[in-house]
Structures are given as structure tokens and as C-alpha cells.
mmCIF file of C-alpha atoms and ligand atoms in Angstrom:
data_model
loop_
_atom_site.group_PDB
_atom_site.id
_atom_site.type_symbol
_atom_site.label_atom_id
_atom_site.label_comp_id
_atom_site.label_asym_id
_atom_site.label_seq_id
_atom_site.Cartn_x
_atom_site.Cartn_y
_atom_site.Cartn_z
ATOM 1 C CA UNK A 1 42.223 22.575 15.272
ATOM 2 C CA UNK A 2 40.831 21.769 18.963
ATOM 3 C CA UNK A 3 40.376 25.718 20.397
ATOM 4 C CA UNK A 4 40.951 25.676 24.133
ATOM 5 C CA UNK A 5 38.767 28.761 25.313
ATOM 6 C CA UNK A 6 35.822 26.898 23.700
ATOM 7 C CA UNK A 7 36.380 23.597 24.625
ATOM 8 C CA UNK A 8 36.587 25.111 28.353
ATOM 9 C CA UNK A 9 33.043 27.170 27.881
ATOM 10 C CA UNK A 10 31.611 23.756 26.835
ATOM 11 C CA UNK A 11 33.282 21.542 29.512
ATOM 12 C CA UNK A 12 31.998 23.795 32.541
ATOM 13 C CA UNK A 13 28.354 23.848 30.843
ATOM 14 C CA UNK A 14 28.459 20.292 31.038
ATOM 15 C CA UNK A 15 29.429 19.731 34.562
ATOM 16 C CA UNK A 16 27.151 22.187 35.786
ATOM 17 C CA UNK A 17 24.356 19.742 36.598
ATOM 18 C CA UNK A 18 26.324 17.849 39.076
ATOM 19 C CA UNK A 19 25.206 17.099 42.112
ATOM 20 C CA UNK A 20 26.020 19.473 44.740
ATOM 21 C CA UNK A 21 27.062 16.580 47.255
ATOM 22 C CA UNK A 22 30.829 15.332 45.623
ATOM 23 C CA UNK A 23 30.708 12.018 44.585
ATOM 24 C CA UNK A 24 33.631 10.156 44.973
ATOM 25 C CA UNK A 25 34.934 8.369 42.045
ATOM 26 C CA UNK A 26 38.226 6.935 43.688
ATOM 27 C CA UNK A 27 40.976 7.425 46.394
ATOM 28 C CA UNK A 28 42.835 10.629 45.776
ATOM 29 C CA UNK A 29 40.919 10.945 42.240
ATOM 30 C CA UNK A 30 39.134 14.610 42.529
ATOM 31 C CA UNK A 31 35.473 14.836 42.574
ATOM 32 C CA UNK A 32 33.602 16.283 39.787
ATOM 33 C CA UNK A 33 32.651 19.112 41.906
ATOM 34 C CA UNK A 34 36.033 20.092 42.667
ATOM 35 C CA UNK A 35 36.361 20.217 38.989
ATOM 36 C CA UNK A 36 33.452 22.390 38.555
ATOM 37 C CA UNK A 37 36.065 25.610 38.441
ATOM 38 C CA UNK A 38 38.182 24.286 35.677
ATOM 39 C CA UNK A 39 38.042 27.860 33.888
ATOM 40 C CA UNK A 40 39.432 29.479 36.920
ATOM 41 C CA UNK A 41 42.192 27.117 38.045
ATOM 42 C CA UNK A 42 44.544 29.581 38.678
ATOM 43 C CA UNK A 43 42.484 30.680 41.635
ATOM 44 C CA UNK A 44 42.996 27.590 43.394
ATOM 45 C CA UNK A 45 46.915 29.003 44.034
ATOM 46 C CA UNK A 46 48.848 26.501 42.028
ATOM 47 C CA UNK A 47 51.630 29.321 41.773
ATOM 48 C CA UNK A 48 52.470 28.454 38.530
ATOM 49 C CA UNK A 49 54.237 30.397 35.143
ATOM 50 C CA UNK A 50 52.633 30.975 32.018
ATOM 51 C CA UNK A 51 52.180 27.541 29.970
ATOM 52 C CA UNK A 52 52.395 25.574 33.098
ATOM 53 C CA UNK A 53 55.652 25.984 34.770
ATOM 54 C CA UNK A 54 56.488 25.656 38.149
ATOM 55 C CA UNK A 55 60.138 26.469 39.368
ATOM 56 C CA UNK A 56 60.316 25.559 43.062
ATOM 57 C CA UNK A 57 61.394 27.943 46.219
ATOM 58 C CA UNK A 58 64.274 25.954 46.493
ATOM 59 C CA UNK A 59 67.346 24.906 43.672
ATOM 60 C CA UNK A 60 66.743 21.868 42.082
ATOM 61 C CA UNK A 61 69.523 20.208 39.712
ATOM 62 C CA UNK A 62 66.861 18.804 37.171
ATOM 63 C CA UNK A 63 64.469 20.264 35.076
ATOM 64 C CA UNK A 64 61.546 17.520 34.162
ATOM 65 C CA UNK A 65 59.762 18.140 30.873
ATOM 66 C CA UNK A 66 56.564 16.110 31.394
ATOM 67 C CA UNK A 67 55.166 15.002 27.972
ATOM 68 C CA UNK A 68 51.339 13.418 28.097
ATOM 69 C CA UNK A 69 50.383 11.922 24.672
ATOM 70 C CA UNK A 70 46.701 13.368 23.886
ATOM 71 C CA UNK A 71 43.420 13.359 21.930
ATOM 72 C CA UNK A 72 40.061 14.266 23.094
ATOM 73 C CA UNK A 73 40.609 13.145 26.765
ATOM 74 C CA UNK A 74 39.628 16.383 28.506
ATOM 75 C CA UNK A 75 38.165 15.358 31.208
ATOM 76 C CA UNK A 76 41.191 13.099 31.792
ATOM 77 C CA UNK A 77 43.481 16.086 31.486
ATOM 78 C CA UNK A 78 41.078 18.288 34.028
ATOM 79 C CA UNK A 79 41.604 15.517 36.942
ATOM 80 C CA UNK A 80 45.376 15.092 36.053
ATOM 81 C CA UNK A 81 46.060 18.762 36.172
ATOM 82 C CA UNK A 82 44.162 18.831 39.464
ATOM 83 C CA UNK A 83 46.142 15.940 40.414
ATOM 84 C CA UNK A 84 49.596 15.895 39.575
ATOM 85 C CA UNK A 85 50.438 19.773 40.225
ATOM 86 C CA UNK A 86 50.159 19.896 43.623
ATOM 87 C CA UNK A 87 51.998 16.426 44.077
ATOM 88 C CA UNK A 88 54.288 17.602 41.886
ATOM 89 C CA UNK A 89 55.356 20.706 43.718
ATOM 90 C CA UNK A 90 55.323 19.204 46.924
ATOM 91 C CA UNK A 91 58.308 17.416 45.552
ATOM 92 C CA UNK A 92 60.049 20.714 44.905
ATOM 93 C CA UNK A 93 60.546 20.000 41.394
ATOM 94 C CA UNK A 94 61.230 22.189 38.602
ATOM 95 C CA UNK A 95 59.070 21.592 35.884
ATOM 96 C CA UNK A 96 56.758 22.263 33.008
ATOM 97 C CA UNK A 97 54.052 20.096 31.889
ATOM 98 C CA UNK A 98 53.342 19.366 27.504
ATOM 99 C CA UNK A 99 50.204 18.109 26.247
ATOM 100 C CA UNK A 100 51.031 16.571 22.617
ATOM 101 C CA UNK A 101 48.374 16.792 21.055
ATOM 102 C CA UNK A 102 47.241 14.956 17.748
ATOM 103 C CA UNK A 103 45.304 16.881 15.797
ATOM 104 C CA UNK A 104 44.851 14.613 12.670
ATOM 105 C CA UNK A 105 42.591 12.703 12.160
ATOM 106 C CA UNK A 106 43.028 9.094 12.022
ATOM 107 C CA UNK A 107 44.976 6.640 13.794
ATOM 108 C CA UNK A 108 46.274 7.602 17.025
ATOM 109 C CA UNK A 109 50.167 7.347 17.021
ATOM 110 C CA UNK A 110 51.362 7.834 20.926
ATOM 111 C CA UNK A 111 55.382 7.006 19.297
ATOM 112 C CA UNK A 112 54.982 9.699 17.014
ATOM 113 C CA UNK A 113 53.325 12.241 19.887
ATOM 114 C CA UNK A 114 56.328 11.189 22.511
ATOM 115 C CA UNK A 115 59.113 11.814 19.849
ATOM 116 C CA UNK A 116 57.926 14.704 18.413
ATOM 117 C CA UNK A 117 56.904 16.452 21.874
ATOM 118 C CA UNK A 118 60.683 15.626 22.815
ATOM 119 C CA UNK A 119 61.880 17.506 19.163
ATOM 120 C CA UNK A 120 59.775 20.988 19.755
ATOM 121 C CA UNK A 121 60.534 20.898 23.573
ATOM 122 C CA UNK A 122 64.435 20.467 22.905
ATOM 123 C CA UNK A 123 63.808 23.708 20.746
ATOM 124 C CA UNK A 124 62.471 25.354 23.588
ATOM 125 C CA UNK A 125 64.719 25.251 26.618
ATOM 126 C CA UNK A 126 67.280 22.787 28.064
ATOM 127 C CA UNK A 127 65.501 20.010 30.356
ATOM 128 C CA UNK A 128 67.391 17.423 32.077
ATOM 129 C CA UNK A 129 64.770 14.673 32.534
ATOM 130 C CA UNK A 130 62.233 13.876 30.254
ATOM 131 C CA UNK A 131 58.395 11.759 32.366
ATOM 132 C CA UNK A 132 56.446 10.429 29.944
ATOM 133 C CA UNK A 133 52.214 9.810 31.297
ATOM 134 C CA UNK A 134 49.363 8.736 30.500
ATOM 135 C CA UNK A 135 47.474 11.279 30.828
ATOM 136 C CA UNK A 136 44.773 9.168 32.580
ATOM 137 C CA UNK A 137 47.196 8.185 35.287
ATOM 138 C CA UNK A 138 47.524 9.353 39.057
ATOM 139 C CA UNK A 139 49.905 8.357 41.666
ATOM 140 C CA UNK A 140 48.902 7.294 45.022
ATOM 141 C CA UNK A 141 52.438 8.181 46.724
ATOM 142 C CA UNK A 142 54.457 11.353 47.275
ATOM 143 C CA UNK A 143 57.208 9.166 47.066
ATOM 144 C CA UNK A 144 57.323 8.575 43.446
ATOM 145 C CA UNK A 145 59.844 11.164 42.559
ATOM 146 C CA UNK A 146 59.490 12.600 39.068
ATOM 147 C CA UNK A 147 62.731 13.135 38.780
ATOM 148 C CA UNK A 148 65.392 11.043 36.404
ATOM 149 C CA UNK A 149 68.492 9.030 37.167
ATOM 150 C CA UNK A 150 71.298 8.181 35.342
ATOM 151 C CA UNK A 151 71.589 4.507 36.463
ATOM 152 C CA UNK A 152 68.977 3.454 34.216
ATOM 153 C CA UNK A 153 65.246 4.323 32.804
ATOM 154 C CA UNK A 154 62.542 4.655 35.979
ATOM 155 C CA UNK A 155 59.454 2.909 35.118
ATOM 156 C CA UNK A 156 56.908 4.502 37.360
ATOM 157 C CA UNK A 157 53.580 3.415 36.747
ATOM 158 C CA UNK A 158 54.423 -0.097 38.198
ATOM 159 C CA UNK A 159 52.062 -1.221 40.765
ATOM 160 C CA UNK A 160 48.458 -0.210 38.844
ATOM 161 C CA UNK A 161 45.527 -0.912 40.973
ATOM 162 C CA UNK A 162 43.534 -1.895 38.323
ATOM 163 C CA UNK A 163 45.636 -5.081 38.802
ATOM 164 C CA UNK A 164 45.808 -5.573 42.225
ATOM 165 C CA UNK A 165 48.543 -3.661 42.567
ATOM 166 C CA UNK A 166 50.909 -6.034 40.761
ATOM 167 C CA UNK A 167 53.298 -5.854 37.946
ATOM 168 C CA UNK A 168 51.564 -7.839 34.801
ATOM 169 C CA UNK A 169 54.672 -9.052 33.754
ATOM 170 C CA UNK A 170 58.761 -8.198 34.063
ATOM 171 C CA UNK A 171 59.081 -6.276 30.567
ATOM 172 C CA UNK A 172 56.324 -3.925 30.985
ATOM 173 C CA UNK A 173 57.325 -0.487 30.881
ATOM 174 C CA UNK A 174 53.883 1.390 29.840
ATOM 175 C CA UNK A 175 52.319 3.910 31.525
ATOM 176 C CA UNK A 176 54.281 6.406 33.006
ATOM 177 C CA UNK A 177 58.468 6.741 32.361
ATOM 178 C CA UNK A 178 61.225 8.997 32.996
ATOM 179 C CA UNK A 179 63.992 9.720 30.826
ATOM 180 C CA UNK A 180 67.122 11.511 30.946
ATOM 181 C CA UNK A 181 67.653 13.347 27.288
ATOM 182 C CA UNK A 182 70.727 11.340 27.013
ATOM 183 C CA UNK A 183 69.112 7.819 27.555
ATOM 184 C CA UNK A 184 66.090 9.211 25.521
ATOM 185 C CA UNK A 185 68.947 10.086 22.373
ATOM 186 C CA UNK A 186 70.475 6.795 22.977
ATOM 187 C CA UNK A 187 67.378 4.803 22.537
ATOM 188 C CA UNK A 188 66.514 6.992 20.022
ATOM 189 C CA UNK A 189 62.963 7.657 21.170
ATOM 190 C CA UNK A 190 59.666 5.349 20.552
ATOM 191 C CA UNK A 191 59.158 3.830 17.673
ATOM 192 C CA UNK A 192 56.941 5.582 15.004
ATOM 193 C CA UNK A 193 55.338 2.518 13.392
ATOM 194 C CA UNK A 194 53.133 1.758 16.226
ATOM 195 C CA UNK A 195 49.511 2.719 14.930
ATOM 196 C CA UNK A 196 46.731 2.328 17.371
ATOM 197 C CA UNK A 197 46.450 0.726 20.690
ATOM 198 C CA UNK A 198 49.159 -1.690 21.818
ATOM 199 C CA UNK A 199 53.252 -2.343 21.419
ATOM 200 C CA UNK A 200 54.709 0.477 21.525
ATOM 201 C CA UNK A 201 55.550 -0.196 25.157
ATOM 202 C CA UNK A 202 56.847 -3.387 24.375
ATOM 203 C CA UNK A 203 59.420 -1.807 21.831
ATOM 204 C CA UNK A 204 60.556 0.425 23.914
ATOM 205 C CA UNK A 205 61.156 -2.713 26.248
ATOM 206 C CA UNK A 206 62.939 -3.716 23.249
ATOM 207 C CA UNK A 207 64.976 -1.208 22.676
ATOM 208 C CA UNK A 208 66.173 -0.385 26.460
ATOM 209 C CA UNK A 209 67.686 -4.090 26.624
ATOM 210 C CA UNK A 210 69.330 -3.714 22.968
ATOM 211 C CA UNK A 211 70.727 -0.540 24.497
ATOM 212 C CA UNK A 212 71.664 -2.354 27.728
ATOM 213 C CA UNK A 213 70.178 0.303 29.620
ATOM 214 C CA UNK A 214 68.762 -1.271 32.995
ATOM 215 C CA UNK A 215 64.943 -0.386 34.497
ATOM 216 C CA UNK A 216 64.647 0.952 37.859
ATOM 217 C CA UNK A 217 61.432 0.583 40.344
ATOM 218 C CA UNK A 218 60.389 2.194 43.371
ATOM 219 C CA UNK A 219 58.981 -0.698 45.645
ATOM 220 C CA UNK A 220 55.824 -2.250 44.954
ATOM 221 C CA UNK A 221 54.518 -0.766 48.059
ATOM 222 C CA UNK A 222 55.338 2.289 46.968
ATOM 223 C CA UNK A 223 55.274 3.017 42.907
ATOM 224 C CA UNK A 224 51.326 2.871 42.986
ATOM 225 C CA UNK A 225 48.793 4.041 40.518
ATOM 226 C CA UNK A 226 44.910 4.464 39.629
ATOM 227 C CA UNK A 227 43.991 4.629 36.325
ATOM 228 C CA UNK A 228 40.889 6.867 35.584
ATOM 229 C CA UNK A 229 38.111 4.390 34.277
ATOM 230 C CA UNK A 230 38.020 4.537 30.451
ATOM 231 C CA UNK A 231 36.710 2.428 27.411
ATOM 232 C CA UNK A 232 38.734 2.319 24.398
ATOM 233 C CA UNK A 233 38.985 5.479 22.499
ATOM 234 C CA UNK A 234 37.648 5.720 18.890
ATOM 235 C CA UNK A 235 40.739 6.046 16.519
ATOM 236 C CA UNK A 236 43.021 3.496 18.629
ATOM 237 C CA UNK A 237 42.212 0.095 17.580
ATOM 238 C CA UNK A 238 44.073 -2.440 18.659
ATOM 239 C CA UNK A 239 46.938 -2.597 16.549
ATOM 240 C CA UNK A 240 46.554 -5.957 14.910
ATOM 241 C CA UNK A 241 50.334 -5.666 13.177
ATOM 242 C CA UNK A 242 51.888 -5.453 16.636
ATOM 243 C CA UNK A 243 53.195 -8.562 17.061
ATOM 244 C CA UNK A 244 55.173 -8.718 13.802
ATOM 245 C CA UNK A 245 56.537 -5.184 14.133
ATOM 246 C CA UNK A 246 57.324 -6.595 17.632
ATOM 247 C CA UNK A 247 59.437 -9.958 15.918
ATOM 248 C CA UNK A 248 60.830 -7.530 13.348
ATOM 249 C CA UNK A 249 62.194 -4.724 16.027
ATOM 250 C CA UNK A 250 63.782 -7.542 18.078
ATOM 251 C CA UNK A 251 65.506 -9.445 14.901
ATOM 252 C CA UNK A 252 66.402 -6.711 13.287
ATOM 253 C CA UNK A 253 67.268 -3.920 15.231
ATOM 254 C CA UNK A 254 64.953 -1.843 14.050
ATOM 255 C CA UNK A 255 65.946 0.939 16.900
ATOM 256 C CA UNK A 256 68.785 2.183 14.989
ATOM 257 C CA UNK A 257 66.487 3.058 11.524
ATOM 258 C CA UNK A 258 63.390 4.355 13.380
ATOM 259 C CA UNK A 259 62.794 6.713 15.929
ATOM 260 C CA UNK A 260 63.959 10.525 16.452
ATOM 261 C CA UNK A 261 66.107 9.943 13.081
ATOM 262 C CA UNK A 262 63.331 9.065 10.824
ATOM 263 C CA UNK A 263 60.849 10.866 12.315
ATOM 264 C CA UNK A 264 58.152 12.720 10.489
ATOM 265 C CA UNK A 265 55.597 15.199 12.193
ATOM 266 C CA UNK A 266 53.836 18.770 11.021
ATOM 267 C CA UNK A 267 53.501 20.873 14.157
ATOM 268 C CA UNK A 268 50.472 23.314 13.683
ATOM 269 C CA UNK A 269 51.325 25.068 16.640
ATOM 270 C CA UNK A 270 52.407 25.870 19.956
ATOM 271 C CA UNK A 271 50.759 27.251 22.803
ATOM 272 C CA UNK A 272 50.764 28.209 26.348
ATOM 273 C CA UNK A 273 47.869 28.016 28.554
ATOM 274 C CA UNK A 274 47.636 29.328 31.926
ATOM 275 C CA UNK A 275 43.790 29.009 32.998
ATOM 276 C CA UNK A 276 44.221 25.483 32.054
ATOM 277 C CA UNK A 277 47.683 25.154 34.055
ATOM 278 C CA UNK A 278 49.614 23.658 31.082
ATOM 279 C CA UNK A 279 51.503 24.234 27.725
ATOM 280 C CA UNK A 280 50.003 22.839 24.646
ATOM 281 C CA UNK A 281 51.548 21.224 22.176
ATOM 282 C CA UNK A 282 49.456 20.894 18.631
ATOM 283 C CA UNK A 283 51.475 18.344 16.751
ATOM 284 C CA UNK A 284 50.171 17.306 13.655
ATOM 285 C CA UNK A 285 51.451 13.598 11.831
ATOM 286 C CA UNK A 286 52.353 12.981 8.461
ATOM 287 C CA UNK A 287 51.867 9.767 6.869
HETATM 288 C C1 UD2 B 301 48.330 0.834 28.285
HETATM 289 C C2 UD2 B 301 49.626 1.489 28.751
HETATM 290 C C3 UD2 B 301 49.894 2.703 27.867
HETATM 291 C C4 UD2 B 301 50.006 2.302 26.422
HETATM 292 C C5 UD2 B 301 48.756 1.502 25.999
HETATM 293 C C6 UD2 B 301 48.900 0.839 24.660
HETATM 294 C C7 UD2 B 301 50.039 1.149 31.135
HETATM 295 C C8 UD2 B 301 49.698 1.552 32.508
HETATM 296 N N1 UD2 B 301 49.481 1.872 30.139
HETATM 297 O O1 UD2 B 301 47.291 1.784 28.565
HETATM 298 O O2 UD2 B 301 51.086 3.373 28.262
HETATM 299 O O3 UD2 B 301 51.176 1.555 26.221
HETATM 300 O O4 UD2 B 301 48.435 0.455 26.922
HETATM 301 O O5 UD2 B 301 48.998 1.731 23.616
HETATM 302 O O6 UD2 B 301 50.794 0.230 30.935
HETATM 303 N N2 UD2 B 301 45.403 8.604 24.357
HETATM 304 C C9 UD2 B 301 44.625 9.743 24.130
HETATM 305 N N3 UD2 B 301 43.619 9.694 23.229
HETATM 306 C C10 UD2 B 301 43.315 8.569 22.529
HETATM 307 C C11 UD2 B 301 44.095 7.417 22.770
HETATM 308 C C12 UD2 B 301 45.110 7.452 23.692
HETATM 309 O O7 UD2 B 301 44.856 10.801 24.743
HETATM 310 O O8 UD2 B 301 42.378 8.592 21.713
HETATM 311 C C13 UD2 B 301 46.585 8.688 25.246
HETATM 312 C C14 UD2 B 301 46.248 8.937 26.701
HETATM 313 O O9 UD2 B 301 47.283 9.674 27.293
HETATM 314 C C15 UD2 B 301 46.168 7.518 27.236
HETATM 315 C C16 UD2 B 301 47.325 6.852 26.498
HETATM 316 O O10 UD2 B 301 47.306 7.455 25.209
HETATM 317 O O11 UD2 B 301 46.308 7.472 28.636
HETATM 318 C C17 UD2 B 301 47.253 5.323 26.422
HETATM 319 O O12 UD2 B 301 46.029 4.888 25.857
HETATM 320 P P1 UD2 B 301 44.946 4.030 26.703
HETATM 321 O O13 UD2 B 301 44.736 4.713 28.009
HETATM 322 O O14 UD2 B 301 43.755 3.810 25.870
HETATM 323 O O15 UD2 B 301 45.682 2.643 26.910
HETATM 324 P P2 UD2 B 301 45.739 1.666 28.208
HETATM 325 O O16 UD2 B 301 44.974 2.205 29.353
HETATM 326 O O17 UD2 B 301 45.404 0.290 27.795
HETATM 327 MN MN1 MN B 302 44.532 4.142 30.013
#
């Protein structure tokens, strides 16, 4: 079981020897001085409830759940936080941030982490739009509104600049989406057979078209992203089966017989974390 307060000691021991002058890794991508403090984030005025809520000084008709699929990226998670709440709240939006976290060992499942995150949340209180991120993602833009729309699913994490700032190809949806609850039900949720790295975007490609639901994008120009640098984690292969769960989830509709309705998780428990500006999720899988 991964204990916060410890994992914080340790983190701030080992960014002590930083050089004093910042060094910049990237664009808007905090320095690791800034994230020297990480034990006393609240400091920095975030104005946030316990677990990492924020409701706005204004009325706002949505309530965004944002779910981040995790294992052992803490130093990811650091920057985001740093990151995304201020953009966030300069958007006035109500929301509350989940890290779903996989605590067993083995494969890492980010289906299984997405759908189960959406179960315990739904348990929790009522929220109208559901982002799902990579939790090693930050916008460029203020204009990338975490928010969700009816009209269709909002891919966010379009224009990466990784990849010069363009789309790889039509169908991609990976990265960073927002859900309403009802589009989310609809689909019924990722697929769960998607061990390791790869597909599971591509399913849930899949399954929006089989659900005719359309995919909306901000303008290139706009919908921007940097992705943290990162090698591949240990425990997320690539997923070697991926094509042929692919075939097999586009012949035969495997949507309707896995997802949210065949889902299968332990959660080991639940908790809320103010110093570290965000609600934790311990979710545990089951083979
Ligand atoms: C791409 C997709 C991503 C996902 C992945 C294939 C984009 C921009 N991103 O990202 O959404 O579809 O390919 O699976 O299209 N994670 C952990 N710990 C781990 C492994 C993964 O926390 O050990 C989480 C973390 O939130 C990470 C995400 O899973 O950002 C995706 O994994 P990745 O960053 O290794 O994959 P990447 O960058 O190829
Ligand atoms: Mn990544």
C-alpha cells in the first residue's frame, strides 16, 4: 500500500540537492525548484477543500470529476498538481481531482483504473462531466475548457508537441478526454481487457463510433499539449494482444459485454489528501 506522508518525506529529500538557479525543463512545465515545497502546497494559496476540491466564486452548471490513471509517477503528479490547479480555477470550474491508483502488482490496466475511478466516484457525489488525463500531460492554453458537452465526447489532448503539434491520425482519442456520465454509461466505459501499454484508446475510438457518438476538437491552434519526458514504465509492456482484441471489439461488439457491466476491481481504500492538493483513490484489480 503506497503511504503518502512517506512518499512525500522521501520526495522532498530527494530534490533537495537541486540547484538553486531553476532550470527550465519546458514552456509552462514548473521548475524543479518550484517543486521543492511539495509538502507545503497549500501555502502556495491554491484555495482548495479537503481531498482536492475547488468550487469556484462564481455558479457553475457542471461539476468535472477529473480521473488520472496512476502508478509510481510522483514526480509526474507533483508538476501536474502544480500545473493544472491554477489553470483549472482560472476557468472557474467546479471540480475535484482523483488519482486511481493501482496498487497491485503486475500489469498496469489504465481501462480497469478509468472504470473503476468512475464506480467509487459515482458513490461519492453527483458530477456532471467526467476529464480523463494522463497524468503526465499539461496544457499550453487557458482555452481548453475542462468542461463537457453534450454534442459529443471532447478529445482534448489533440495537438501534442511532442509531434509537432499535429494530430497522428483522425481516430486518436488518447490522452486527455471529457465525458459527460451519460455518454460515459452509454459507451459503457473503457474496456477492461487492455493489459499494458497500447489500445485501449483505440477501443474507445471503437466504441464512440459503434455508439454514434461524434468527437469534438478545440482548434489545432488552440487544444495544445506537452507531455512530461518519460521512458516506458516497468509493468506496461506493450500489449502485444492489442491488435486482435482491437479486430475482435470492432467485429463483435465487444462494448456491450465489457466495460462498467463486467467490471471487476477490489478498492483498498479511499483517501483525501490536502498537502498534496488531491483525493486518492487506492483501487486494487482482480484478475
Ligand atoms: C499514449 C496515450 C495514453 C495511452 C497510452 C497507451 C496520448 C497523448 N497518450 O501515452 O492516453 O493511451 O498511449 O496506453 O495519446 N501510467 C502510470 N503508471 C504506469 C503506466 C502508466 O501512472 O506505470 C498512467 C499515466 O497517467 C500515464 C498514462 O498511464 O500518463 C499513459 O501511459 P504512458 O504515458 O506510458 O503512455 P504514452 O505516453 O505513450
Ligand atoms: Mn505519457
Amino acid at each position: 500500500k503506497y503511504k503518502f506522508k512517506e512518499l512525500q518525506k522521501k520526495y522532498v529529500r530527494e530534490t533537495e540537492p537541486c540547484p538553486k538557479i531553476p532550470i527550465a525543463i519546458d514552456k509552462q512545465v514548473p521548475t524543479y525548484q518550484e517543486l521543492a515545497p511539495l509538502s507545503s502546497l497549500e501555502a502556495k494559496g491554491f484555495d482548495l477543500q479537503n481531498g482536492g476540491t475547488f468550487i469556484p466564486p462564481c455558479k457553475q452548471s457542471q461539476k468535472t470529476a477529473i480521473i488520472i490513471p496512476f502508478r509510481n509517477r510522483y514526480l509526474h503528479l507533483a508538476v501536474w498538481l502544480l500545473h493544472l490547479h491554477p489553470f483549472l480555477q482560472k476557468q472557474n470550474l467546479a471540480y475535484t481531482v482523483f488519482v486511481v491508483n493501482q496498487v497491485v502488482n503486475g500489469t498496469f490496466n489504465k481501462g480497469v483504473l478509468m472504470n473503476s475511478g468512475f464506480m467509487e466516484i459515482a458513490k461519492l457525489d453527483k458530477f456532471d462531466c467526467f476529464v480523463f488525463h494522463d497524468v503526465d500531460l499539461l496544457p499550453e492554453d487557458d482555452r481548453i475548457y475542462y468542461t463537457c458537452d453534450r454534442a459529443g465526447i471532447k478529445h482534448l489532448a489533440y495537438a501534442l508537441e511532442e509531434w509537432g503539434y499535429q494530430l497522428l491520425y483522425q481516430s486518436l482519442v488518447g490522452g486527455v478526454v471529457a465525458v459527460t456520465w451519460q455518454d460515459y454509461l452509454r459507451l459503457n466505459g473503457f474496456s477492461n481487457q487492455y493489459f499494458g501499454w497500447g489500445g485501449e484508446d483505440d477501443d474507445f475510438y471503437v466504441r464512440i463510433s459503434q455508439s454514434k457518438l461524434d468527437i469534438l476538437r478545440y482548434p489545432l491552434s488552440v487544444s495544445r499539449y506537452t507531455m512530461v519526458q518519460h521512458h516506458r514504465d516497468s509493468g506496461n509492456d506493450i500489449n502485444d494482444n492489442r491488435y486482435r482484441l482491437l479486430r475482435e471489439s470492432i467485429t463483435t461488439n465487444m462494448q456491450q459485454r465489457d466495460g462498467l457491466n463486467n467490471l471487476q476491481y477490489k478498492l483498498e481504500s479511499i483517501e483525501n489528501f490536502l498537502s498534496l492538493l488531491v483525493s486518492t483513490f487506492h483501487s486494487m484489480l482482480i484478475k
